[in-house]
Structures are given as C-alpha cells and as structure tokens.
Coordinates of C-alpha atoms in Angstrom, one line a residue:
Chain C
X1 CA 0.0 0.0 0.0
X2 CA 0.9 3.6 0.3
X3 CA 3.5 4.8 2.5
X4 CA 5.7 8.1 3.5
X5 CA 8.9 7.6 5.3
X6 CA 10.6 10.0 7.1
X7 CA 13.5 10.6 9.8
X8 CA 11.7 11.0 13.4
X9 CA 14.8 13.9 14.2
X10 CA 16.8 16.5 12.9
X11 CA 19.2 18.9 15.4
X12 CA 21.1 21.8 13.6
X13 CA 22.6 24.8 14.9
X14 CA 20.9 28.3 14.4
X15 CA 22.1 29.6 11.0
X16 CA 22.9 26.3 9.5
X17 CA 20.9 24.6 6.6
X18 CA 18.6 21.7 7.7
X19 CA 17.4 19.0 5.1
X20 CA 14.6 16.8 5.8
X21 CA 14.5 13.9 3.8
X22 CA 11.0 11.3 2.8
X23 CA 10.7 8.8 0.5
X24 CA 7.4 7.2 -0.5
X25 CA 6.6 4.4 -2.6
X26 CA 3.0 5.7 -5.0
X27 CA 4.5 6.1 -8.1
X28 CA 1.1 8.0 -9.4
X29 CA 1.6 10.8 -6.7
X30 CA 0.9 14.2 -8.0
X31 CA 1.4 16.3 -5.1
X32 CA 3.8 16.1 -2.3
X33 CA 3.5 18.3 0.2
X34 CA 5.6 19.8 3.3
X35 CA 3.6 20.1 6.3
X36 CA 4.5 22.0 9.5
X37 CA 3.3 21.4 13.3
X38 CA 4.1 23.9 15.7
X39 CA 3.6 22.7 19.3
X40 CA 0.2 22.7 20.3
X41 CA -1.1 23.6 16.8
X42 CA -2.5 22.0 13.9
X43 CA -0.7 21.1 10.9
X44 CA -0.1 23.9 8.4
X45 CA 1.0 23.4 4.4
X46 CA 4.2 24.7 4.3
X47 CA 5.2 24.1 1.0
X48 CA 4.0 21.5 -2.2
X49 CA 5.5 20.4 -5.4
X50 CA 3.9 19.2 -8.2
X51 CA 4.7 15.5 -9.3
X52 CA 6.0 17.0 -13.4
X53 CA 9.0 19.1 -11.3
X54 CA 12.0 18.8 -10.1
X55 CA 12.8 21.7 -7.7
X56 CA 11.0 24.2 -6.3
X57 CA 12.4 27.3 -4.1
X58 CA 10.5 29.7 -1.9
X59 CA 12.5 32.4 0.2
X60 CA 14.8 30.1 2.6
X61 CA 12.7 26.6 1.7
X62 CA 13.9 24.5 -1.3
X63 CA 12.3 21.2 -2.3
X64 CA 14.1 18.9 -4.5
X65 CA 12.3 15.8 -6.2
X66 CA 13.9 12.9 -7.4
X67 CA 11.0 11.1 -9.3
X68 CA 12.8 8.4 -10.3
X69 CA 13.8 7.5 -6.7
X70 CA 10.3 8.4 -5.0
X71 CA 12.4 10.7 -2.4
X72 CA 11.5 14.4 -1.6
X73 CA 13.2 16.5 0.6
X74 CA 12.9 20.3 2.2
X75 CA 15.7 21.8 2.3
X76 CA 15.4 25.2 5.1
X77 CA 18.5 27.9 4.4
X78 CA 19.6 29.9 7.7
X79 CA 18.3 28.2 10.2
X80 CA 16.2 30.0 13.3
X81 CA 15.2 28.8 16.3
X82 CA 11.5 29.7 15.3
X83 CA 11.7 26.6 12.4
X84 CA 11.5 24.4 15.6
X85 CA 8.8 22.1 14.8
X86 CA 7.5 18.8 13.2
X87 CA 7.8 18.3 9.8
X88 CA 5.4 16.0 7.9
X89 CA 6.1 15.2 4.6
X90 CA 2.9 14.3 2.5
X91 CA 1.4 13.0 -0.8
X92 CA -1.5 12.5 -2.8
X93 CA -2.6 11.6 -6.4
X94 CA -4.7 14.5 -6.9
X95 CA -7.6 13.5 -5.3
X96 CA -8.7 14.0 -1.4
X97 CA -6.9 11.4 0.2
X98 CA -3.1 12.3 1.2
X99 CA -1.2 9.9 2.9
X100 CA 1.1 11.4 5.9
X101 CA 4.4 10.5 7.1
X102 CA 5.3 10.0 10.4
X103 CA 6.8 13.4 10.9
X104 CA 10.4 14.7 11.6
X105 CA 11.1 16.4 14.9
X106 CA 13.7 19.5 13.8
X107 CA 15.2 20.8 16.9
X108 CA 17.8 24.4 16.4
X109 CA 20.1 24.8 18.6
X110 CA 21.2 28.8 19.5
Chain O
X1 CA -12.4 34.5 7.2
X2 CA -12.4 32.0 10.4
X3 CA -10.0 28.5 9.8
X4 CA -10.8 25.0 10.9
X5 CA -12.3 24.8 14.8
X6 CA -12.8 22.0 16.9
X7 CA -14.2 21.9 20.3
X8 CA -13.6 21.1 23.1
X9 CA -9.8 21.3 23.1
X10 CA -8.8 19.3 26.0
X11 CA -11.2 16.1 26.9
X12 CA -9.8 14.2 30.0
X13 CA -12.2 11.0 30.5
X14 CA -13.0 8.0 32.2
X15 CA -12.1 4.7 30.7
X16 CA -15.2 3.3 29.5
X17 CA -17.4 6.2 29.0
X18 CA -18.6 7.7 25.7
X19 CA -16.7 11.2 24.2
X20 CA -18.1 13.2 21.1
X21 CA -15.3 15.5 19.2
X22 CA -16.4 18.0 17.4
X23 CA -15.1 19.6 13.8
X24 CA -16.5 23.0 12.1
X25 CA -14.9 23.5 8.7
X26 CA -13.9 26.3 6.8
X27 CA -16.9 27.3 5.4
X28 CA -17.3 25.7 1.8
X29 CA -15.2 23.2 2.3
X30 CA -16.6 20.0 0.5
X31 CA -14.1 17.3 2.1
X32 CA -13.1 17.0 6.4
X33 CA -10.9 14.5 7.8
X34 CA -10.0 13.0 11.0
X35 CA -6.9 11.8 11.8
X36 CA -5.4 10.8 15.3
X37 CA -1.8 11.9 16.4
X38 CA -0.7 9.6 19.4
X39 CA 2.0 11.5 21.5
X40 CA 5.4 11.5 19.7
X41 CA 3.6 9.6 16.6
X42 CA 2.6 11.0 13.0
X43 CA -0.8 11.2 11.7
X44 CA -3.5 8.3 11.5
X45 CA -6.3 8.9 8.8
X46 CA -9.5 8.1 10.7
X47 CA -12.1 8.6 8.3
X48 CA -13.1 11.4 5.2
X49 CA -16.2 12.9 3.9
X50 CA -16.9 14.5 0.7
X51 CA -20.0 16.1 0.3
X52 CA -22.7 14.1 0.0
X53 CA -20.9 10.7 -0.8
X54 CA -20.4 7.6 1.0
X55 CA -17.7 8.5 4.4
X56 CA -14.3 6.6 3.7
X57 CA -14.3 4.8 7.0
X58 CA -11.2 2.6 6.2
X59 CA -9.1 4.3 9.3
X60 CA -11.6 3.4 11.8
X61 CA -10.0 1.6 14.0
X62 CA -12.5 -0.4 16.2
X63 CA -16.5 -0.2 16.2
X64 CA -16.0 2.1 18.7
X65 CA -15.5 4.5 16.5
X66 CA -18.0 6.7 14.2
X67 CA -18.2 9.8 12.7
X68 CA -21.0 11.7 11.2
X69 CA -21.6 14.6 9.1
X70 CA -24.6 16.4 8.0
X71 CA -24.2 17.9 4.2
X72 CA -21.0 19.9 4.0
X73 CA -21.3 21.4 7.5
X74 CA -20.1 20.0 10.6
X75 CA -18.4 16.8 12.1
X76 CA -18.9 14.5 14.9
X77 CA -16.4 11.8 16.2
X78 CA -17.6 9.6 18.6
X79 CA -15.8 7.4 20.4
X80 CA -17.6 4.9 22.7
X81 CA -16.4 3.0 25.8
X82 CA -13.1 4.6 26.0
X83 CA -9.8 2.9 26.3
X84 CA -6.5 4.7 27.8
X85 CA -5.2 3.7 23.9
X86 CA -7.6 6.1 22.7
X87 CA -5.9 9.2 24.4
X88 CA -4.1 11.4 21.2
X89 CA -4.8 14.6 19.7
X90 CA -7.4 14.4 17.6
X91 CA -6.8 16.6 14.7
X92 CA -9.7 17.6 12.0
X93 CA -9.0 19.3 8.4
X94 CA -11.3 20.2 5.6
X95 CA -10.4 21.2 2.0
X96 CA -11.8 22.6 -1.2
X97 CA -12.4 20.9 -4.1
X98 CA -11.7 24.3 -6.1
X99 CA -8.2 24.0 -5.0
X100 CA -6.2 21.8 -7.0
X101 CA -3.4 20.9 -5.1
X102 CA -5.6 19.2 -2.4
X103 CA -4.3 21.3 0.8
X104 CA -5.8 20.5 3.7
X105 CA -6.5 23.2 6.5
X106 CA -6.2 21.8 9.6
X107 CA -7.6 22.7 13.1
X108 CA -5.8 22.7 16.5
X109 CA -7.0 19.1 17.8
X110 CA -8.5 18.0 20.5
X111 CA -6.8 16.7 23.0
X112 CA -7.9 13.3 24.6
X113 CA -6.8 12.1 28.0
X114 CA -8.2 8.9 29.0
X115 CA -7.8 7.8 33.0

C-alpha cells in the first residue's frame, strides 16, 4: 500500500541549513507536500510540489524531487530557532486522500 | 475568514465512558478528515467525507469508532467505551475541491486524555 517515510529527528545549529529527507513508494503521486506542526497547533501546508517538477524554491525553503527514486526532501536555508517544529512530509494523487508521514522532529540549537 | 475549529480542546475521560469531538470546517469546504496523532507519533487517517458521498471509514480503527456529518457542514467523532489507547490529539482538516493541489487546512486538535 501507500506509505511516507521519514527521519523522526533532525538537530542543527541556528544559522545552518537543515534538510529533511522522505521517500514514499506511489508512483502515481501528483502532489507532495511539506507540512509543518508547531507545538500545540494543527498542521499547516508549508510548502507542495507538483509530481511534473523537479525543484522548487520559496525564500529560505527548497524542495528537490527525485521522481525516479520516489524521495523528496525540504531543504530550510539559515536556520532559526522559530523553524523548531515537526515536519510531515505528504502525498497524494490529486484527489482528497493524502497519505502522511510519520513526521520529523527539527530541533535548532542557538 | 475563520480557519478550521474544533471543540472542546482538552477532553480528559474515564475509561469506559462515551466522548463526542467536534469539527466546524472552513466554510465551503466540501471534504473534512479526522486523523489521530498519538504522542510523539505521526498522523493516523480516521475517516473522510466529501460532500454528499459515502464517508471513507477505512481508518476506523475499532467499532468504537463513528463519525457523522450532515451535508457539507459539521463533524462529529464519537468514540464509545473509552480505552486509555484512545488518548491522542485528535486533529480535524477540511479542503476545497476548487483548490487543486488538495491542501488541507487543519484545526488545532482535541486533546484526549483517557484515565
């Protein structure tokens, strides 16, 4: 069936770059999608790719797709300690059912 | 312009009694979800809705479970004869079908603590 893998941790210092890595195994995805989870909070898009493309950059977040190898990762430039948080990577097929990973804790050290 | 609420936030129980969670969705929003988030744990798919169509209940993980939803308005999740495995956040999202990319908007969760 369906499944999204991700690492459970990530520690960095402040100003570094973190990269989150996910692989998942539905070769017909069409969206993948970084979700983040502030403590306490609800889950909030972050940032999606389209299945047809390879990278995709938005201020300090980068998201590189390798199709070929079903992996996906978020790559987050300078560090602060306010991108403390769970990361969920994500996927669908383009309908309504998106099929979450099991989240990677990102802690940044000052 | 208000997001995804669900009430209450924080539910502590007794084991074996009944709880009911409830989900209001951005206004519009054909499709809501339930997932479950044990502590420390990703997300669970519970159940979906889409308008009026039959609920994808394939989550559910006991009888105990149900969910209801009346057109594209509300949610309840019930949850009967509570078991101390049953205490997670329980998180609720809705999306529109207008939006392509299939983001889901997600409330804060409700918090259930079962003694």
């Amino acid at each position: 069936g369906e499944d999204v893998e991700q690492s459970l941790f990530l520690s960095v210092r402040e100003g570094d770059s973190s990269v989150i890595n996910c692989t998942y195994t539905d070769s017909s995805s069409t969206y993948l999608y970084w979700y983040k989870q502030e403590p306490g909070a609800g889950l909030q898009l972050l940032t999606y790719i389209f299945s047809n493309m390879d990278m995709k950059q938005d201020q300090r977040l980068t998201v590189l797709l390798n199709k070929k190898d079903k992996h996906l990762s978020l790559r987050i430039a300078d560090t602060q300690t306010g991108d403390s948080a769970i990361y969920f990577c994500a996927e669908s097929t383009g309908g309504f059912k998106t099929i979450f990973g099991a989240g990677t804790r990102l802690f940044v050290k000052a | 312009g208000a997001g995804v609420s669900q009430s209450p936030s924080n539910k502590v129980t007794e084991k074996g009694k009944d709880v009911e969670l409830r989900c209001d969705p951005i206004s519009g929003h054909t499709a809501l979800y339930w997932y479950r988030q044990r502590l420390g744990q990703g997300l669970e798919f519970l159940i979906y809705f889409q308008g009026n169509s039959a609920p994808d209940k394939s989550g559910l993980p006991s009888d105990r479970f149900s969910a209801e939803r009346t057109g594209e308005s509300v949610s309840t999740l019930t949850i009967q004869r509570t078991q101390q495995e049953d205490s997670a956040v329980y998180l609720c999202a809705s999306s529109s079908r207008a939006k392509t990319t299939g983001e889901q908007f997600f409330g804060p969760g409700t918090r259930l603590t079962v003694l």
